[in-house]
Tab-separated table of C-alpha atoms in Angstrom:
chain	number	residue	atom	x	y	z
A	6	UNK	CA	108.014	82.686	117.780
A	7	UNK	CA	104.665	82.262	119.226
A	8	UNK	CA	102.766	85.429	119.096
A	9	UNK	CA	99.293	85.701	117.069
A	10	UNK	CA	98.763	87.754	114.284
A	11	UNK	CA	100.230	87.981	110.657
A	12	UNK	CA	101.389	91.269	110.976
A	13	UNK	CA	103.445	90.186	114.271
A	14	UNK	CA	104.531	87.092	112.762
A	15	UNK	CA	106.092	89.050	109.823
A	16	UNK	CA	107.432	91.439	111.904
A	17	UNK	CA	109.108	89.069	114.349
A	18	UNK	CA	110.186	86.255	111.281
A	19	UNK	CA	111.462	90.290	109.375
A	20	UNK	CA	113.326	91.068	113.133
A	21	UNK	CA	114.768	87.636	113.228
A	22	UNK	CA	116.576	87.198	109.713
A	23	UNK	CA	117.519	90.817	109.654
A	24	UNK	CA	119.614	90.049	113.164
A	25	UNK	CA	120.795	86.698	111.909
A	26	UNK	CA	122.020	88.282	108.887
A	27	UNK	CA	123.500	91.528	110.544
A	28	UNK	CA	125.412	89.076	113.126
A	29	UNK	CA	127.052	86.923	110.291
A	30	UNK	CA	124.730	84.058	111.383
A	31	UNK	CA	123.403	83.920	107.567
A	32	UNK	CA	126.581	84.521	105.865
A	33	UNK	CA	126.807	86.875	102.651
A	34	UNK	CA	125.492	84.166	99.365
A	35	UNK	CA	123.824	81.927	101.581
A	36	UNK	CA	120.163	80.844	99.943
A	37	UNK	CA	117.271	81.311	101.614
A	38	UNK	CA	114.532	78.971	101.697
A	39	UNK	CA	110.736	79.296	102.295
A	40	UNK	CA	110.680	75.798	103.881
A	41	UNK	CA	113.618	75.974	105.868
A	42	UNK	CA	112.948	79.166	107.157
A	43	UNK	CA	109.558	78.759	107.957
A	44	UNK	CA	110.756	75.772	109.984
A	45	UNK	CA	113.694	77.719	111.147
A	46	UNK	CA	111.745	80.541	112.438
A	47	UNK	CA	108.320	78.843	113.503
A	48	UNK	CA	106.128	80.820	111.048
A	49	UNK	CA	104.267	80.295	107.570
A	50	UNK	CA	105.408	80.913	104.390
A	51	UNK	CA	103.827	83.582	103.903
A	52	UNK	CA	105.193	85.463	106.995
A	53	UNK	CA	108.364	83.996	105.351
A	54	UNK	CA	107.858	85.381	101.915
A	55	UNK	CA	106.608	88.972	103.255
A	56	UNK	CA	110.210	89.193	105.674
A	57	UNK	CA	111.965	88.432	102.501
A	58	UNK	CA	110.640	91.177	100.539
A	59	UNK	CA	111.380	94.131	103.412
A	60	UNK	CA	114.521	92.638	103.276
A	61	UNK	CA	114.970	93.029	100.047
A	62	UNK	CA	114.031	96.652	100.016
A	63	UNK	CA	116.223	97.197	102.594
A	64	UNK	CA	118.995	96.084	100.775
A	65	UNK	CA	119.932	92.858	103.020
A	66	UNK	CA	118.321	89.690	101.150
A	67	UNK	CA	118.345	89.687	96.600
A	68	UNK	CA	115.966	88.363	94.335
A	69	UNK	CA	117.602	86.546	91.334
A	70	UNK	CA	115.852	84.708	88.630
A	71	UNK	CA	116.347	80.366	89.702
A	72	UNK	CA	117.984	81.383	92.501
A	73	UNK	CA	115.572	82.498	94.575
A	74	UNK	CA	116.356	84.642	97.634
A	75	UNK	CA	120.100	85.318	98.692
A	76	UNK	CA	121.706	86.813	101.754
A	77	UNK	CA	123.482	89.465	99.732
A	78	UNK	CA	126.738	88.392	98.369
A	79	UNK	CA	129.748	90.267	98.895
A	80	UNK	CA	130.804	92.353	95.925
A	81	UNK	CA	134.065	94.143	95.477
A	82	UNK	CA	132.432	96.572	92.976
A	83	UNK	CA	129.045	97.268	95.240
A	84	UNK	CA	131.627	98.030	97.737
A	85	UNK	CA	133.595	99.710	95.867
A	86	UNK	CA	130.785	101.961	94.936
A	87	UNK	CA	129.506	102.590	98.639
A	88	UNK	CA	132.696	103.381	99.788
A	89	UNK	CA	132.983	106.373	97.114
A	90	UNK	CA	129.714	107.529	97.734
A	91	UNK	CA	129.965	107.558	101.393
A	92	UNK	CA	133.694	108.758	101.662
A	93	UNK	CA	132.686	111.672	99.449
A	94	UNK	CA	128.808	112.829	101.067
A	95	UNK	CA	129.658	111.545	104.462
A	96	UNK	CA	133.273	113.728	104.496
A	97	UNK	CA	130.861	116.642	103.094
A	98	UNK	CA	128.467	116.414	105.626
A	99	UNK	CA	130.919	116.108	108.289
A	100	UNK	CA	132.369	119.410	107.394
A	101	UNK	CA	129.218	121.271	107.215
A	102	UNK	CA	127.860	120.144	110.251
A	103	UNK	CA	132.081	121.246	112.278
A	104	UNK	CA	131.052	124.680	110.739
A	105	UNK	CA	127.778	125.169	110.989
A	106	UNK	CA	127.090	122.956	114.580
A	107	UNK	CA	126.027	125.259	117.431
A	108	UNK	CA	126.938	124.284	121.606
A	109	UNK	CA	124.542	122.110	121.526
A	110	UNK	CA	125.913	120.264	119.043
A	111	UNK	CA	129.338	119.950	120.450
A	112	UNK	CA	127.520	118.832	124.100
A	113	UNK	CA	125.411	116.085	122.289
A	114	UNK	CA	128.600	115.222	120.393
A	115	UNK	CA	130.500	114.401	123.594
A	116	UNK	CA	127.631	112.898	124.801
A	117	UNK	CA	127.453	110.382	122.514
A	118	UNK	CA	131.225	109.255	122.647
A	119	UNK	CA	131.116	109.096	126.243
A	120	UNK	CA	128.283	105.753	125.289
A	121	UNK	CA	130.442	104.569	122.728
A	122	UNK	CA	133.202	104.607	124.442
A	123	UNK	CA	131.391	102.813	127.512
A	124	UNK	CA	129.740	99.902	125.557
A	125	UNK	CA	131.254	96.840	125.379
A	126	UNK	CA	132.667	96.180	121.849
A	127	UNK	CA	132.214	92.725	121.587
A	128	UNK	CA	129.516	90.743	122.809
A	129	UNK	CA	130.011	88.545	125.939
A	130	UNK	CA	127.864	85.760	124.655
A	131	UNK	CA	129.397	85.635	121.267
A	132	UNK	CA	132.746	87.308	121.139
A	133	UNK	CA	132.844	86.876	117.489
A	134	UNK	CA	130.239	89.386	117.089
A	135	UNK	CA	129.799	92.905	118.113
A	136	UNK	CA	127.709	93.642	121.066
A	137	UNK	CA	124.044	95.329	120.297
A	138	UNK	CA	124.799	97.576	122.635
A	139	UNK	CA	128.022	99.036	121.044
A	140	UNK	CA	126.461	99.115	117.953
A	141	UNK	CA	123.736	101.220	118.891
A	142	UNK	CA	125.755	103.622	120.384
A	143	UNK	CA	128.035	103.680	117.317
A	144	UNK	CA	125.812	104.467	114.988
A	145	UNK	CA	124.332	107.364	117.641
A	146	UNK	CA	127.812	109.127	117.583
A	147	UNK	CA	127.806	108.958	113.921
A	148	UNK	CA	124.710	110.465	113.312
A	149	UNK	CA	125.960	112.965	116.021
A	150	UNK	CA	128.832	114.126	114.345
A	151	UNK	CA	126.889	114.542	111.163
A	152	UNK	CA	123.529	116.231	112.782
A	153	UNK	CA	125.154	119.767	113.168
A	154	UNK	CA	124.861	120.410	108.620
A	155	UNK	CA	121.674	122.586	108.043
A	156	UNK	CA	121.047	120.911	104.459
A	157	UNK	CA	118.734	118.461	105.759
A	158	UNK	CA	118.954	116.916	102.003
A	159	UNK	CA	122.551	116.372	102.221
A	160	UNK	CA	122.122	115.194	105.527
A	161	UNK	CA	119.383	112.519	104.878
A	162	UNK	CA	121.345	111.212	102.044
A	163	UNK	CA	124.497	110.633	104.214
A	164	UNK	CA	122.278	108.761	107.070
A	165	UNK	CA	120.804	106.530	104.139
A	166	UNK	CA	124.450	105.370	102.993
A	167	UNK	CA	125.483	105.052	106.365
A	168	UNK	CA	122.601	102.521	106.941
A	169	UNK	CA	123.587	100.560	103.945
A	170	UNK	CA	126.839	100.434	105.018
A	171	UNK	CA	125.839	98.984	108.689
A	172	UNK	CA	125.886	94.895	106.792
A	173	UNK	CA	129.351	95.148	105.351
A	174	UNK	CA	130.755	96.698	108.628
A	175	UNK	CA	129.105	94.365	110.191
A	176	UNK	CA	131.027	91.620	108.755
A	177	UNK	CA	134.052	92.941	108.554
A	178	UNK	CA	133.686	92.105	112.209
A	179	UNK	CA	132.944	88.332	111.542
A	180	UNK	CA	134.689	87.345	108.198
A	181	UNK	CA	137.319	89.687	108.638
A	182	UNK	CA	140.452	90.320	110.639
A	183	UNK	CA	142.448	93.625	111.367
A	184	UNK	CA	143.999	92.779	114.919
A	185	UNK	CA	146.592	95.909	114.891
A	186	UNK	CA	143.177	98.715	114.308
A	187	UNK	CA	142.501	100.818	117.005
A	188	UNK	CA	138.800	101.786	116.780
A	189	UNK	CA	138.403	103.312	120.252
A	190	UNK	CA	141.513	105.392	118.892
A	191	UNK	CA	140.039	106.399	115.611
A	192	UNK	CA	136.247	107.437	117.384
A	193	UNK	CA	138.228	109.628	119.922
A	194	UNK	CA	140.963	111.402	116.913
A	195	UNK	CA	137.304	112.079	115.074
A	196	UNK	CA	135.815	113.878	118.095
A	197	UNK	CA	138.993	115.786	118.614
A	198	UNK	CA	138.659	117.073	115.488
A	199	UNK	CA	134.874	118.533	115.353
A	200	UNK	CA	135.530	119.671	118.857
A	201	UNK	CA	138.600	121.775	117.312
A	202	UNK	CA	136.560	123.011	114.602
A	203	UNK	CA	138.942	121.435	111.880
A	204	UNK	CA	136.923	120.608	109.619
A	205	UNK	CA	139.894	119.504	107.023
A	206	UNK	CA	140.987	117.312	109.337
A	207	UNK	CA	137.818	115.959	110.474
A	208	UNK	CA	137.167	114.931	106.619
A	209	UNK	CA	140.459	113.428	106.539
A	210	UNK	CA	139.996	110.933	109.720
A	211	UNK	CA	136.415	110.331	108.489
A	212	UNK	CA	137.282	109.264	104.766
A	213	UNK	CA	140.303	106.751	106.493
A	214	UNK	CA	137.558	105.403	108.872
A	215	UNK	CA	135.020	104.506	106.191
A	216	UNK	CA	138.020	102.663	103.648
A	217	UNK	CA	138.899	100.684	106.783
A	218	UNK	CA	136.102	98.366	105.879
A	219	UNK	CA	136.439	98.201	102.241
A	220	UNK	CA	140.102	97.373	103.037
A	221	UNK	CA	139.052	94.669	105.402
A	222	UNK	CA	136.810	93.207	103.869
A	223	UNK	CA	138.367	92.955	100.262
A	224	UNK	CA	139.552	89.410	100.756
A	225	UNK	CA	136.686	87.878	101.538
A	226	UNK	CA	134.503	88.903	98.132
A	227	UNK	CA	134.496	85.801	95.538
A	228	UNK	CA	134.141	88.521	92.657
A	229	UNK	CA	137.350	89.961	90.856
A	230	UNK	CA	138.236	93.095	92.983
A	231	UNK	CA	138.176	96.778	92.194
A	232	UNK	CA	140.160	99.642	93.380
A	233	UNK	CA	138.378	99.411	96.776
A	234	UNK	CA	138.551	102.248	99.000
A	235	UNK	CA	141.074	103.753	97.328
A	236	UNK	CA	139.698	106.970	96.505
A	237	UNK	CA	138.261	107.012	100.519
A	238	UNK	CA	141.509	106.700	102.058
């Protein structure tokens, strides 16, 4: 990491951890060090300290007292928690935007499957890991689906959970395992659904495809679990 500037260095040190810790490279309860990741990274502490504390706004990276900085831990209940919250805005939003979406809407909606469905799930380089590619389009058909709800309020709010929720999916990819789900499957039942203007139905599929994760990743929290996902499925 090379380039001049403390604002670069930040951002590139901030780029850096927040794709190491996305990709399961810095797994969840790991500690994070000034020194080693200064020497990790190639930049000063300070560039060090100032990634640490986006990251911790963003939700990625804690601050506890003698602990210092932590990849955030897994946590049954903080899971537990997202999974309401999203299953219940998310599903709300979803129906709003299958009644209120226009043409256009349904046309961008296709649009954006057609991607997803093109980019390679896995990445070729590190199959344990999903491919930046797929996830980029993945979270574009999401946001699709969602964009056709005229309460931009509602709508903002379900984007912001589904941003939180990008780390633990994102594991669920590394520490977990699920061989007999059918993602491709669930993506194309979703579109289906908005595309058939059933909104009930498009609710339903969504809530199962959000407690997928909270199912998955359930066994690999140290903390003493909840009723995860249950009230998402």
């Amino acid at each position: 990491m090379t380039k001049s500037g403390g604002a670069t260095r930040t951002d590139g040190i901030h780029q850096a951890l927040r794709a190491d810790i996305l990709a399961g490279r810095l797994i969840p309860g790991d500690r994070l060090k000034f020194p080693d990741l200064a020497d990790r990274y190639q930049v000063s502490v300070g560039a060090t300290r100032e990634a640490l504390t986006r990251l911790v706004a963003e939700g990625l990276v804690v601050a506890r007292p003698r602990q210092g900085y932590l990849v955030r831990p897994l946590s049954h209940q903080d899971l537990a928690e997202l999974t309401q919250a999203r299953a219940e805005i998310e599903s709300l939003v979803l129906g709003l935007s299958v009644r209120e979406g226009d043409t256009r809407w349904e046309a961008d909606a296709v649009a954006a499957h057609h991607f997803l469905e093109r980019a390679p799930y896995r990445d070729p380089a590190d199959p344990d890991h999903l491919s930046d590619e797929w996830v980029q389009a993945h979270a574009a058909f999401h946001h699709t689906l969602l964009a056709g709800c005229r309460n931009q309020r509602l709508l903002d709010a379900a984007r912001s959970l589904r941003q939180e929720a990008e780390l633990y999916r994102q594991w669920s990819v590394s520490l977990g395992n699920e061989p007999g789900r059918d993602v491709a499957a669930e993506h194309r039942a979703l579109l289906d659904a908005v595309l058939a203007r059933d909104a009930d139905h498009a609710q339903e599929l969504l809530r199962d495809h959000i407690a997928h994760t909270a199912r998955l990743l359930i066994s690999c929290a140290p903390d003493q679990p909840n009723q995860v996902g249950g009230g998402a499925a």
